[in-house]
Short mmCIF file of N, CA and C in Angstrom, two decimals:
data_model
loop_
_atom_site.label_atom_id
_atom_site.label_comp_id
_atom_site.label_asym_id
_atom_site.label_seq_id
_atom_site.Cartn_x
_atom_site.Cartn_y
_atom_site.Cartn_z
N MET A 25 108.32 -33.53 4.57
CA MET A 25 107.67 -32.47 4.78
C MET A 25 106.66 -32.11 5.69
N THR A 26 106.52 -31.76 7.07
CA THR A 26 104.92 -31.60 7.74
C THR A 26 104.46 -30.65 6.65
N GLN A 27 103.14 -30.49 6.48
CA GLN A 27 102.38 -29.28 6.12
C GLN A 27 101.64 -29.04 6.80
N VAL A 28 101.14 -30.00 7.84
CA VAL A 28 100.15 -29.14 8.86
C VAL A 28 99.85 -29.75 10.57
N ILE A 29 100.21 -29.00 10.84
CA ILE A 29 100.69 -29.42 12.68
C ILE A 29 98.47 -29.41 12.96
N VAL A 30 98.33 -30.80 13.89
CA VAL A 30 97.30 -30.54 14.37
C VAL A 30 96.99 -30.72 15.67
N VAL A 31 97.25 -29.90 16.31
CA VAL A 31 97.08 -29.32 17.99
C VAL A 31 95.44 -29.65 18.60
N ASN A 32 95.57 -30.87 19.15
CA ASN A 32 94.53 -30.83 20.18
C ASN A 32 94.04 -30.81 21.64
N GLY A 33 92.96 -29.80 22.34
CA GLY A 33 92.75 -30.14 23.67
C GLY A 33 91.50 -29.00 23.93
N GLY A 34 91.50 -29.04 24.94
CA GLY A 34 90.04 -28.83 25.55
C GLY A 34 90.07 -27.35 26.02
N SER A 35 89.77 -26.35 26.50
CA SER A 35 89.14 -24.81 26.23
C SER A 35 90.81 -25.15 27.29
N SER A 36 91.31 -23.70 27.47
CA SER A 36 92.32 -23.12 28.99
C SER A 36 92.78 -24.42 28.99
N SER A 37 93.61 -24.83 27.76
CA SER A 37 94.45 -26.26 27.88
C SER A 37 96.27 -25.48 27.54
N GLY A 38 95.62 -24.61 27.02
CA GLY A 38 97.48 -23.76 26.72
C GLY A 38 98.08 -23.57 25.18
N LYS A 39 96.59 -24.18 24.55
CA LYS A 39 96.55 -24.39 22.86
C LYS A 39 97.35 -23.22 21.88
N SER A 40 96.89 -22.34 22.70
CA SER A 40 97.32 -20.48 21.70
C SER A 40 98.40 -20.60 22.34
N GLY A 41 98.33 -20.71 23.56
CA GLY A 41 100.13 -20.25 23.60
C GLY A 41 101.01 -21.32 23.15
N ILE A 42 100.73 -22.72 22.78
CA ILE A 42 101.73 -23.37 22.08
C ILE A 42 101.96 -22.97 20.82
N VAL A 43 100.67 -22.28 19.93
CA VAL A 43 100.74 -22.09 18.66
C VAL A 43 101.66 -20.84 18.42
N ARG A 44 101.13 -19.81 19.43
CA ARG A 44 102.02 -18.74 19.01
C ARG A 44 103.83 -19.06 19.25
N CYS A 45 104.11 -19.84 19.74
CA CYS A 45 105.43 -20.64 20.55
C CYS A 45 105.86 -21.60 19.34
N LEU A 46 104.75 -22.29 18.48
CA LEU A 46 105.56 -22.86 17.63
C LEU A 46 106.01 -21.88 16.68
N GLN A 47 105.02 -20.84 16.31
CA GLN A 47 105.42 -20.03 15.15
C GLN A 47 106.77 -19.20 15.27
N ALA A 48 107.42 -18.95 16.60
CA ALA A 48 108.53 -18.19 16.80
C ALA A 48 109.34 -19.70 16.37
N VAL A 49 109.19 -20.41 17.17
CA VAL A 49 110.79 -21.52 16.99
C VAL A 49 110.89 -22.23 15.29
N LEU A 50 109.99 -22.25 14.68
CA LEU A 50 109.94 -22.95 14.01
C LEU A 50 110.67 -22.07 12.58
N PRO A 51 111.36 -22.62 11.93
CA PRO A 51 112.15 -22.08 10.75
C PRO A 51 111.06 -21.51 10.04
N ASP A 52 110.40 -22.01 9.35
CA ASP A 52 109.56 -22.03 8.00
C ASP A 52 108.38 -20.71 8.60
N PRO A 53 107.65 -19.73 7.68
CA PRO A 53 106.54 -19.23 8.46
C PRO A 53 105.02 -20.35 8.42
N TRP A 54 104.52 -20.13 9.61
CA TRP A 54 103.29 -20.92 10.01
C TRP A 54 102.31 -20.47 9.73
N LEU A 55 100.54 -20.37 9.07
CA LEU A 55 99.59 -19.96 9.72
C LEU A 55 99.57 -20.71 10.73
N ALA A 56 98.81 -19.20 11.64
CA ALA A 56 98.12 -20.12 12.73
C ALA A 56 96.16 -19.71 12.96
N LEU A 57 95.82 -21.28 12.39
CA LEU A 57 94.25 -20.74 12.49
C LEU A 57 93.09 -21.92 13.57
N GLY A 58 92.81 -21.68 13.61
CA GLY A 58 91.70 -22.43 14.75
C GLY A 58 90.70 -22.29 14.83
N THR A 59 90.00 -23.04 15.96
CA THR A 59 88.15 -23.01 15.94
C THR A 59 87.86 -22.10 16.17
N ASP A 60 88.57 -21.25 17.26
CA ASP A 60 88.29 -19.85 17.48
C ASP A 60 88.00 -19.03 16.62
N THR A 61 89.14 -18.93 15.80
CA THR A 61 89.01 -17.90 14.60
C THR A 61 87.85 -18.66 12.94
N LEU A 62 87.21 -19.93 13.37
CA LEU A 62 85.89 -19.95 12.83
C LEU A 62 84.83 -19.20 13.50
N VAL A 63 84.70 -18.79 14.81
CA VAL A 63 83.99 -19.05 15.48
C VAL A 63 83.44 -17.50 15.49
N GLU A 64 84.33 -16.46 15.41
CA GLU A 64 85.02 -15.55 15.47
C GLU A 64 84.49 -14.83 13.60
N ALA A 65 84.88 -16.06 12.53
CA ALA A 65 84.63 -15.09 11.40
C ALA A 65 82.29 -15.29 10.90
N THR A 66 82.26 -16.23 12.21
CA THR A 66 80.67 -16.78 11.78
C THR A 66 79.53 -15.12 12.44
N PRO A 67 78.54 -14.83 11.80
CA PRO A 67 77.52 -14.44 12.02
C PRO A 67 77.48 -14.11 13.60
N ALA A 68 77.05 -12.97 14.26
CA ALA A 68 76.73 -13.48 15.65
C ALA A 68 74.95 -13.67 15.63
N SER A 69 74.43 -13.80 15.04
CA SER A 69 73.12 -14.52 14.78
C SER A 69 73.31 -15.82 14.96
N MET A 70 74.32 -17.11 14.36
CA MET A 70 74.31 -18.22 14.58
C MET A 70 74.91 -17.94 16.00
N HIS A 71 75.50 -17.56 17.03
CA HIS A 71 75.59 -17.84 18.26
C HIS A 71 74.78 -17.49 19.30
N GLY A 72 74.10 -18.28 19.50
CA GLY A 72 72.79 -19.19 21.14
C GLY A 72 71.91 -19.68 20.07
N MET A 73 72.26 -19.59 18.50
CA MET A 73 70.73 -20.36 17.37
C MET A 73 70.01 -21.73 17.62
N ASP A 74 69.45 -22.21 17.56
CA ASP A 74 69.02 -23.87 17.42
C ASP A 74 70.33 -24.23 16.52
N GLY A 75 70.38 -24.20 15.56
CA GLY A 75 71.38 -24.45 13.95
C GLY A 75 72.52 -24.05 14.28
N GLY A 76 72.93 -23.07 15.01
CA GLY A 76 74.39 -23.11 15.11
C GLY A 76 75.33 -23.12 16.10
N ILE A 77 75.82 -22.07 16.99
CA ILE A 77 76.63 -22.63 18.01
C ILE A 77 76.26 -21.56 19.07
N GLU A 78 76.41 -22.84 20.59
CA GLU A 78 75.22 -22.49 21.42
C GLU A 78 76.40 -23.06 22.67
N PHE A 79 76.55 -21.41 23.59
CA PHE A 79 77.44 -22.25 25.21
C PHE A 79 76.80 -21.91 25.62
N GLY A 80 76.57 -23.04 26.37
CA GLY A 80 75.79 -22.90 27.49
C GLY A 80 76.28 -22.27 29.11
N PRO A 81 75.31 -21.96 30.09
CA PRO A 81 76.21 -21.42 31.11
C PRO A 81 76.62 -22.98 31.69
N ASP A 82 76.85 -23.66 31.78
CA ASP A 82 77.67 -24.50 32.59
C ASP A 82 79.30 -24.94 31.63
N GLY A 83 79.05 -24.84 30.52
CA GLY A 83 80.42 -24.38 29.63
C GLY A 83 80.12 -25.59 28.59
N GLU A 84 79.01 -25.79 28.54
CA GLU A 84 78.87 -27.41 27.65
C GLU A 84 78.82 -26.32 25.87
N VAL A 85 79.25 -27.32 25.22
CA VAL A 85 78.51 -26.05 23.61
C VAL A 85 78.30 -27.27 22.58
N THR A 86 76.74 -26.62 22.37
CA THR A 86 75.91 -27.79 21.54
C THR A 86 76.38 -26.55 20.14
N ILE A 87 76.43 -27.67 18.93
CA ILE A 87 76.69 -27.41 17.48
C ILE A 87 75.67 -27.64 17.01
N GLY A 88 75.59 -26.65 16.28
CA GLY A 88 73.79 -26.94 15.59
C GLY A 88 74.16 -27.45 13.54
N PRO A 89 73.57 -27.60 12.83
CA PRO A 89 73.79 -28.27 11.71
C PRO A 89 74.23 -26.79 10.51
N GLU A 90 73.75 -25.72 10.86
CA GLU A 90 74.58 -24.79 10.07
C GLU A 90 75.66 -24.74 10.50
N PHE A 91 75.58 -24.70 12.21
CA PHE A 91 77.28 -24.59 12.05
C PHE A 91 78.31 -25.33 11.24
N ARG A 92 78.19 -26.44 11.43
CA ARG A 92 78.13 -28.08 10.82
C ARG A 92 78.99 -27.79 10.03
N THR A 93 77.77 -27.48 9.01
CA THR A 93 78.18 -27.29 7.88
C THR A 93 79.25 -26.43 7.14
N LEU A 94 78.88 -24.94 8.13
CA LEU A 94 79.48 -24.02 7.78
C LEU A 94 81.43 -24.50 8.00
N GLN A 95 81.78 -25.29 9.49
CA GLN A 95 82.71 -26.27 9.89
C GLN A 95 83.57 -26.59 8.39
N ALA A 96 82.39 -27.89 7.85
CA ALA A 96 82.66 -29.03 6.92
C ALA A 96 83.84 -28.13 5.72
N ALA A 97 83.19 -26.48 5.75
CA ALA A 97 83.41 -26.25 4.35
C ALA A 97 85.24 -25.13 5.26
N TRP A 98 85.72 -25.05 5.76
CA TRP A 98 85.94 -24.30 7.28
C TRP A 98 87.22 -25.43 7.03
N ILE A 99 87.43 -26.61 7.15
CA ILE A 99 88.07 -27.86 7.18
C ILE A 99 88.41 -27.48 5.77
N GLU A 100 88.06 -27.84 4.75
CA GLU A 100 88.56 -28.16 3.66
C GLU A 100 89.01 -27.05 3.00
N GLY A 101 89.45 -26.16 3.41
CA GLY A 101 89.43 -24.47 3.42
C GLY A 101 90.68 -24.45 3.17
N VAL A 102 91.17 -25.07 5.24
CA VAL A 102 92.05 -25.03 6.08
C VAL A 102 93.06 -26.17 4.45
N ALA A 103 92.57 -27.35 4.29
CA ALA A 103 93.18 -28.48 3.95
C ALA A 103 93.41 -27.68 2.66
N ALA A 104 93.18 -26.98 1.64
CA ALA A 104 92.82 -26.21 0.70
C ALA A 104 94.59 -25.62 0.36
N MET A 105 94.55 -24.93 1.31
CA MET A 105 95.34 -24.19 1.54
C MET A 105 96.91 -24.70 2.06
N ALA A 106 96.12 -25.61 2.94
CA ALA A 106 98.17 -26.75 2.65
C ALA A 106 98.34 -26.92 1.52
N ARG A 107 97.50 -27.50 0.91
CA ARG A 107 97.79 -28.04 -0.89
C ARG A 107 98.56 -27.46 -1.26
N ALA A 108 97.60 -26.05 -0.73
CA ALA A 108 98.19 -25.01 -1.88
C ALA A 108 99.83 -24.29 -1.60
N GLY A 109 100.57 -24.94 -0.55
CA GLY A 109 102.28 -24.72 -0.03
C GLY A 109 102.06 -24.34 1.09
N ALA A 110 100.92 -23.60 1.80
CA ALA A 110 101.07 -23.04 3.03
C ALA A 110 100.62 -23.68 4.22
N ARG A 111 102.15 -23.93 4.81
CA ARG A 111 101.75 -24.29 6.80
C ARG A 111 101.34 -23.81 7.52
N VAL A 112 100.73 -25.46 7.57
CA VAL A 112 99.59 -24.55 8.93
C VAL A 112 99.07 -25.08 10.19
N ILE A 113 99.21 -24.21 10.98
CA ILE A 113 98.98 -25.10 12.97
C ILE A 113 97.62 -24.89 12.86
N VAL A 114 96.68 -26.27 13.15
CA VAL A 114 95.40 -25.85 13.51
C VAL A 114 95.00 -26.30 14.96
N ASP A 115 94.48 -25.23 15.39
CA ASP A 115 94.36 -25.41 16.99
C ASP A 115 92.79 -25.35 17.13
N GLU A 116 92.70 -26.88 17.93
CA GLU A 116 91.13 -27.20 17.55
C GLU A 116 90.73 -27.84 18.46
N VAL A 117 89.40 -27.94 19.08
CA VAL A 117 88.94 -28.80 20.38
C VAL A 117 88.35 -29.93 19.44
N PHE A 118 88.52 -31.06 19.62
CA PHE A 118 87.88 -31.84 19.00
C PHE A 118 86.17 -32.76 20.22
N LEU A 119 85.54 -31.36 19.87
CA LEU A 119 84.36 -32.00 20.56
C LEU A 119 83.83 -32.92 20.83
N ASP A 120 83.46 -33.93 19.08
CA ASP A 120 82.93 -35.01 19.46
C ASP A 120 84.27 -35.85 19.08
N GLY A 121 85.08 -35.89 19.64
CA GLY A 121 86.33 -36.92 19.96
C GLY A 121 87.13 -37.08 19.16
N ALA A 122 86.81 -38.16 18.30
CA ALA A 122 87.15 -39.25 17.26
C ALA A 122 86.30 -38.41 16.06
N TYR A 123 85.25 -38.46 16.22
CA TYR A 123 84.70 -38.04 15.26
C TYR A 123 85.67 -37.41 14.00
N SER A 124 85.61 -36.48 15.05
CA SER A 124 86.06 -34.41 15.28
C SER A 124 87.65 -34.53 14.05
N GLN A 125 88.11 -35.80 14.48
CA GLN A 125 89.55 -36.27 13.99
C GLN A 125 89.39 -36.96 12.42
N GLN A 126 88.51 -37.10 12.33
CA GLN A 126 88.21 -38.21 11.06
C GLN A 126 87.38 -37.21 10.59
N ARG A 127 87.02 -36.26 11.17
CA ARG A 127 86.40 -35.09 9.46
C ARG A 127 87.89 -34.64 8.67
N TRP A 128 88.97 -33.93 10.45
CA TRP A 128 90.30 -33.78 10.03
C TRP A 128 90.75 -34.54 8.90
N GLN A 129 90.75 -35.83 8.67
CA GLN A 129 92.10 -36.85 8.39
C GLN A 129 91.22 -37.02 6.76
N LYS A 130 90.42 -36.80 6.41
CA LYS A 130 89.49 -36.80 5.22
C LYS A 130 90.19 -35.81 4.67
N ALA A 131 89.66 -34.84 5.11
CA ALA A 131 89.98 -33.66 4.41
C ALA A 131 91.81 -33.23 3.92
N LEU A 132 92.19 -33.95 5.17
CA LEU A 132 93.70 -33.36 4.91
C LEU A 132 94.36 -34.47 3.88
N GLY A 133 93.89 -35.89 3.40
CA GLY A 133 93.75 -36.71 3.00
C GLY A 133 95.37 -37.42 3.06
N GLU A 134 95.93 -37.00 1.86
CA GLU A 134 97.71 -36.99 1.48
C GLU A 134 98.55 -36.91 2.06
N LEU A 135 98.18 -34.69 2.56
CA LEU A 135 99.26 -33.89 3.17
C LEU A 135 100.03 -34.65 4.41
N ARG A 136 101.07 -34.92 4.20
CA ARG A 136 101.81 -34.78 6.32
C ARG A 136 101.51 -34.07 7.10
N VAL A 137 101.14 -34.75 8.17
CA VAL A 137 100.01 -34.28 9.41
C VAL A 137 101.27 -34.39 10.61
N LEU A 138 100.80 -33.76 11.21
CA LEU A 138 101.64 -34.56 13.19
C LEU A 138 100.08 -33.63 13.57
N TRP A 139 99.85 -35.06 14.02
CA TRP A 139 98.87 -35.06 15.38
C TRP A 139 99.43 -34.36 16.45
N VAL A 140 98.86 -34.13 17.06
CA VAL A 140 99.32 -33.65 18.54
C VAL A 140 97.81 -33.30 19.66
N GLY A 141 97.98 -33.91 20.75
CA GLY A 141 97.05 -33.84 21.56
C GLY A 141 97.83 -33.32 22.97
N ILE A 142 97.24 -32.02 22.91
CA ILE A 142 97.37 -30.85 24.54
C ILE A 142 96.97 -31.43 26.02
N ARG A 143 97.51 -32.19 26.47
CA ARG A 143 96.57 -32.91 27.82
C ARG A 143 96.95 -31.45 28.71
N CYS A 144 95.41 -31.23 29.88
CA CYS A 144 96.42 -30.34 30.69
C CYS A 144 95.57 -30.86 31.82
N ASP A 145 95.72 -31.44 33.48
CA ASP A 145 94.85 -31.72 34.29
C ASP A 145 93.37 -30.11 34.45
N ALA A 146 92.51 -31.20 34.56
CA ALA A 146 90.83 -30.59 34.44
C ALA A 146 91.11 -29.25 35.81
N ALA A 147 91.89 -29.68 36.53
CA ALA A 147 91.53 -28.63 38.22
C ALA A 147 92.51 -27.04 36.81
N VAL A 148 93.60 -27.86 36.44
CA VAL A 148 94.37 -26.83 36.27
C VAL A 148 93.63 -25.69 35.39
N ALA A 149 93.19 -26.43 34.04
CA ALA A 149 92.45 -26.09 33.00
C ALA A 149 91.21 -24.84 33.26
N ALA A 150 90.39 -25.21 34.89
CA ALA A 150 89.07 -24.65 34.88
C ALA A 150 90.02 -23.07 35.68
N GLY A 151 91.58 -23.31 35.95
CA GLY A 151 92.41 -22.18 36.84
C GLY A 151 92.15 -20.99 36.26
N ARG A 152 93.12 -21.59 35.27
CA ARG A 152 93.39 -21.52 34.52
C ARG A 152 91.86 -20.46 33.59
N GLU A 153 90.97 -20.67 33.48
CA GLU A 153 89.60 -20.06 33.09
C GLU A 153 89.18 -19.03 33.43
N VAL A 154 89.43 -19.31 34.28
CA VAL A 154 88.48 -18.58 36.29
C VAL A 154 89.71 -17.18 35.93
N ALA A 155 90.87 -16.99 35.87
CA ALA A 155 92.16 -16.68 35.55
C ALA A 155 92.07 -15.70 33.96
N ARG A 156 91.59 -16.62 33.30
CA ARG A 156 91.37 -15.65 31.52
C ARG A 156 90.10 -15.04 31.61
N GLY A 157 88.89 -14.77 32.62
CA GLY A 157 87.57 -14.12 32.41
C GLY A 157 87.22 -13.60 31.02
N ASP A 158 87.74 -14.37 30.34
CA ASP A 158 86.68 -14.83 28.92
C ASP A 158 86.19 -16.03 28.04
N ARG A 159 85.69 -16.88 28.79
CA ARG A 159 85.40 -17.72 29.51
C ARG A 159 84.36 -18.33 29.94
N VAL A 160 83.54 -19.69 29.38
CA VAL A 160 82.23 -19.20 30.31
C VAL A 160 82.79 -20.41 31.72
N VAL A 161 82.53 -20.21 32.70
CA VAL A 161 83.23 -21.15 33.48
C VAL A 161 82.41 -21.78 33.63
N GLY A 162 83.31 -23.35 33.38
CA GLY A 162 82.95 -24.75 33.16
C GLY A 162 83.28 -25.50 32.28
N MET A 163 83.82 -24.84 30.89
CA MET A 163 84.23 -25.56 29.64
C MET A 163 85.61 -25.84 30.21
N ALA A 164 86.14 -25.52 30.59
CA ALA A 164 87.57 -26.53 30.32
C ALA A 164 87.34 -28.07 31.03
N ALA A 165 86.59 -27.61 32.37
CA ALA A 165 86.57 -28.95 33.18
C ALA A 165 85.82 -30.02 32.47
N LEU A 166 85.08 -29.47 31.31
CA LEU A 166 83.68 -30.63 30.61
C LEU A 166 84.81 -30.87 29.45
N GLN A 167 85.89 -30.50 28.65
CA GLN A 167 86.18 -30.81 27.52
C GLN A 167 88.09 -31.72 27.92
N ALA A 168 87.83 -31.29 29.00
CA ALA A 168 89.66 -31.75 29.35
C ALA A 168 89.91 -33.47 28.58
N GLU A 169 88.94 -34.15 28.80
CA GLU A 169 89.12 -34.82 28.65
C GLU A 169 88.33 -36.02 27.00
N VAL A 170 87.27 -35.62 26.97
CA VAL A 170 86.53 -35.91 26.16
C VAL A 170 86.56 -35.78 24.57
N VAL A 171 87.75 -34.25 25.05
CA VAL A 171 88.44 -34.00 23.13
C VAL A 171 89.42 -34.70 22.51
N HIS A 172 89.82 -35.79 23.61
CA HIS A 172 90.32 -36.69 23.78
C HIS A 172 89.96 -38.23 23.47
N GLN A 173 88.46 -38.72 23.24
CA GLN A 173 88.37 -40.01 22.90
C GLN A 173 88.55 -40.40 22.03
N GLY A 174 89.41 -41.57 21.72
CA GLY A 174 89.53 -42.31 20.85
C GLY A 174 90.20 -41.70 19.19
N VAL A 175 90.72 -40.87 20.02
CA VAL A 175 91.92 -40.17 19.11
C VAL A 175 93.48 -40.54 19.06
N SER A 176 94.08 -40.51 18.13
CA SER A 176 94.86 -40.98 17.64
C SER A 176 96.06 -39.54 17.77
N TYR A 177 96.86 -39.47 18.40
CA TYR A 177 98.53 -38.70 18.30
C TYR A 177 99.51 -39.37 17.89
N ASP A 178 100.34 -38.64 17.24
CA ASP A 178 101.89 -38.91 16.75
C ASP A 178 102.98 -38.49 18.39
N LEU A 179 102.29 -37.49 19.02
CA LEU A 179 102.61 -36.63 20.25
C LEU A 179 101.65 -36.18 20.91
N GLU A 180 102.35 -36.37 22.29
CA GLU A 180 101.21 -35.55 23.13
C GLU A 180 102.03 -34.58 24.44
N VAL A 181 101.63 -33.81 24.46
CA VAL A 181 102.49 -32.61 25.87
C VAL A 181 101.49 -32.45 27.20
N ASP A 182 101.31 -32.19 27.97
CA ASP A 182 100.57 -31.74 28.93
C ASP A 182 101.38 -30.57 30.02
N THR A 183 100.30 -29.29 29.43
CA THR A 183 100.87 -28.29 29.69
C THR A 183 100.98 -27.25 31.94
N ALA A 184 100.07 -28.60 32.06
CA ALA A 184 100.11 -28.72 33.42
C ALA A 184 102.07 -28.97 34.28
N LEU A 185 102.61 -29.74 32.92
CA LEU A 185 103.43 -30.06 33.84
C LEU A 185 104.91 -29.39 33.12
N ALA A 186 104.87 -28.75 31.43
CA ALA A 186 105.77 -27.74 30.83
C ALA A 186 105.16 -26.72 30.80
N GLU A 187 105.64 -25.53 30.19
CA GLU A 187 105.66 -24.17 29.67
C GLU A 187 105.62 -24.42 28.29
N SER A 188 104.43 -22.89 28.07
CA SER A 188 104.49 -22.95 26.48
C SER A 188 105.52 -23.86 25.37
N MET A 189 106.67 -22.65 25.54
CA MET A 189 107.82 -23.07 25.10
C MET A 189 108.61 -23.97 25.44
N GLU A 190 108.53 -25.02 25.98
CA GLU A 190 109.32 -25.84 26.28
C GLU A 190 108.42 -26.84 25.26
N CYS A 191 106.40 -27.36 25.66
CA CYS A 191 106.21 -27.30 25.02
C CYS A 191 105.74 -27.42 23.54
N ALA A 192 106.01 -26.48 22.59
CA ALA A 192 106.61 -25.86 21.24
C ALA A 192 107.93 -26.42 21.10
N ARG A 193 108.53 -26.61 21.56
CA ARG A 193 110.15 -26.90 21.36
C ARG A 193 110.12 -28.63 21.31
N THR A 194 109.73 -28.78 22.05
CA THR A 194 109.12 -30.85 22.05
C THR A 194 108.70 -30.74 20.51
N ILE A 195 106.77 -30.56 20.74
CA ILE A 195 106.39 -30.46 19.28
C ILE A 195 107.36 -30.21 18.14
N ALA A 196 108.25 -28.67 17.65
CA ALA A 196 108.77 -28.90 16.83
C ALA A 196 110.04 -29.82 16.81
N ALA A 197 110.31 -30.20 17.51
CA ALA A 197 111.91 -31.56 17.49
C ALA A 197 110.94 -32.82 16.13
N HIS A 198 109.82 -33.03 16.43
CA HIS A 198 109.19 -34.03 15.03
C HIS A 198 108.29 -33.18 13.83
N VAL A 199 108.38 -32.25 13.69
CA VAL A 199 108.51 -31.16 12.49
C VAL A 199 109.77 -32.13 11.50
N LYS A 200 109.24 -32.58 10.81
CA LYS A 200 110.18 -33.49 9.87
C LYS A 200 109.65 -31.66 8.52
#
């Protein structure tokens, strides 16, 4: 039985919409937790500081050692929730590509995980980013491919070609 679904994609690729749709179509209750939840949970003093997380004016995201420490604890905590019986959908942005996935693989260990790549053409994601108005312009284009470098998936969907609900149904069909 799948215990964790990890969806990885760049900013404005459509991950959050797919996650909401997954929660609606999957028969059991699933918690949705993501990198945005972690960022929102950190104190404002960690945003824009050397050791924390910084969002550059061009969309570049810089992660410092203090944020990495909290991120490691977050990953272990999500894994602990799944081990305790919660079914969890993780909405992630693997800024470090394969290394980011390896951190999750280590924490999730023996849990049954479905790894899903959320693809989206950089120009489409950039257009969504501008329309949203709540992201630093440039982040979507910078992240569109780098988050997938060296990452292995069980399944990939492309939100430039399919709507969120269609992607969610495709993913749900792979949940056992």
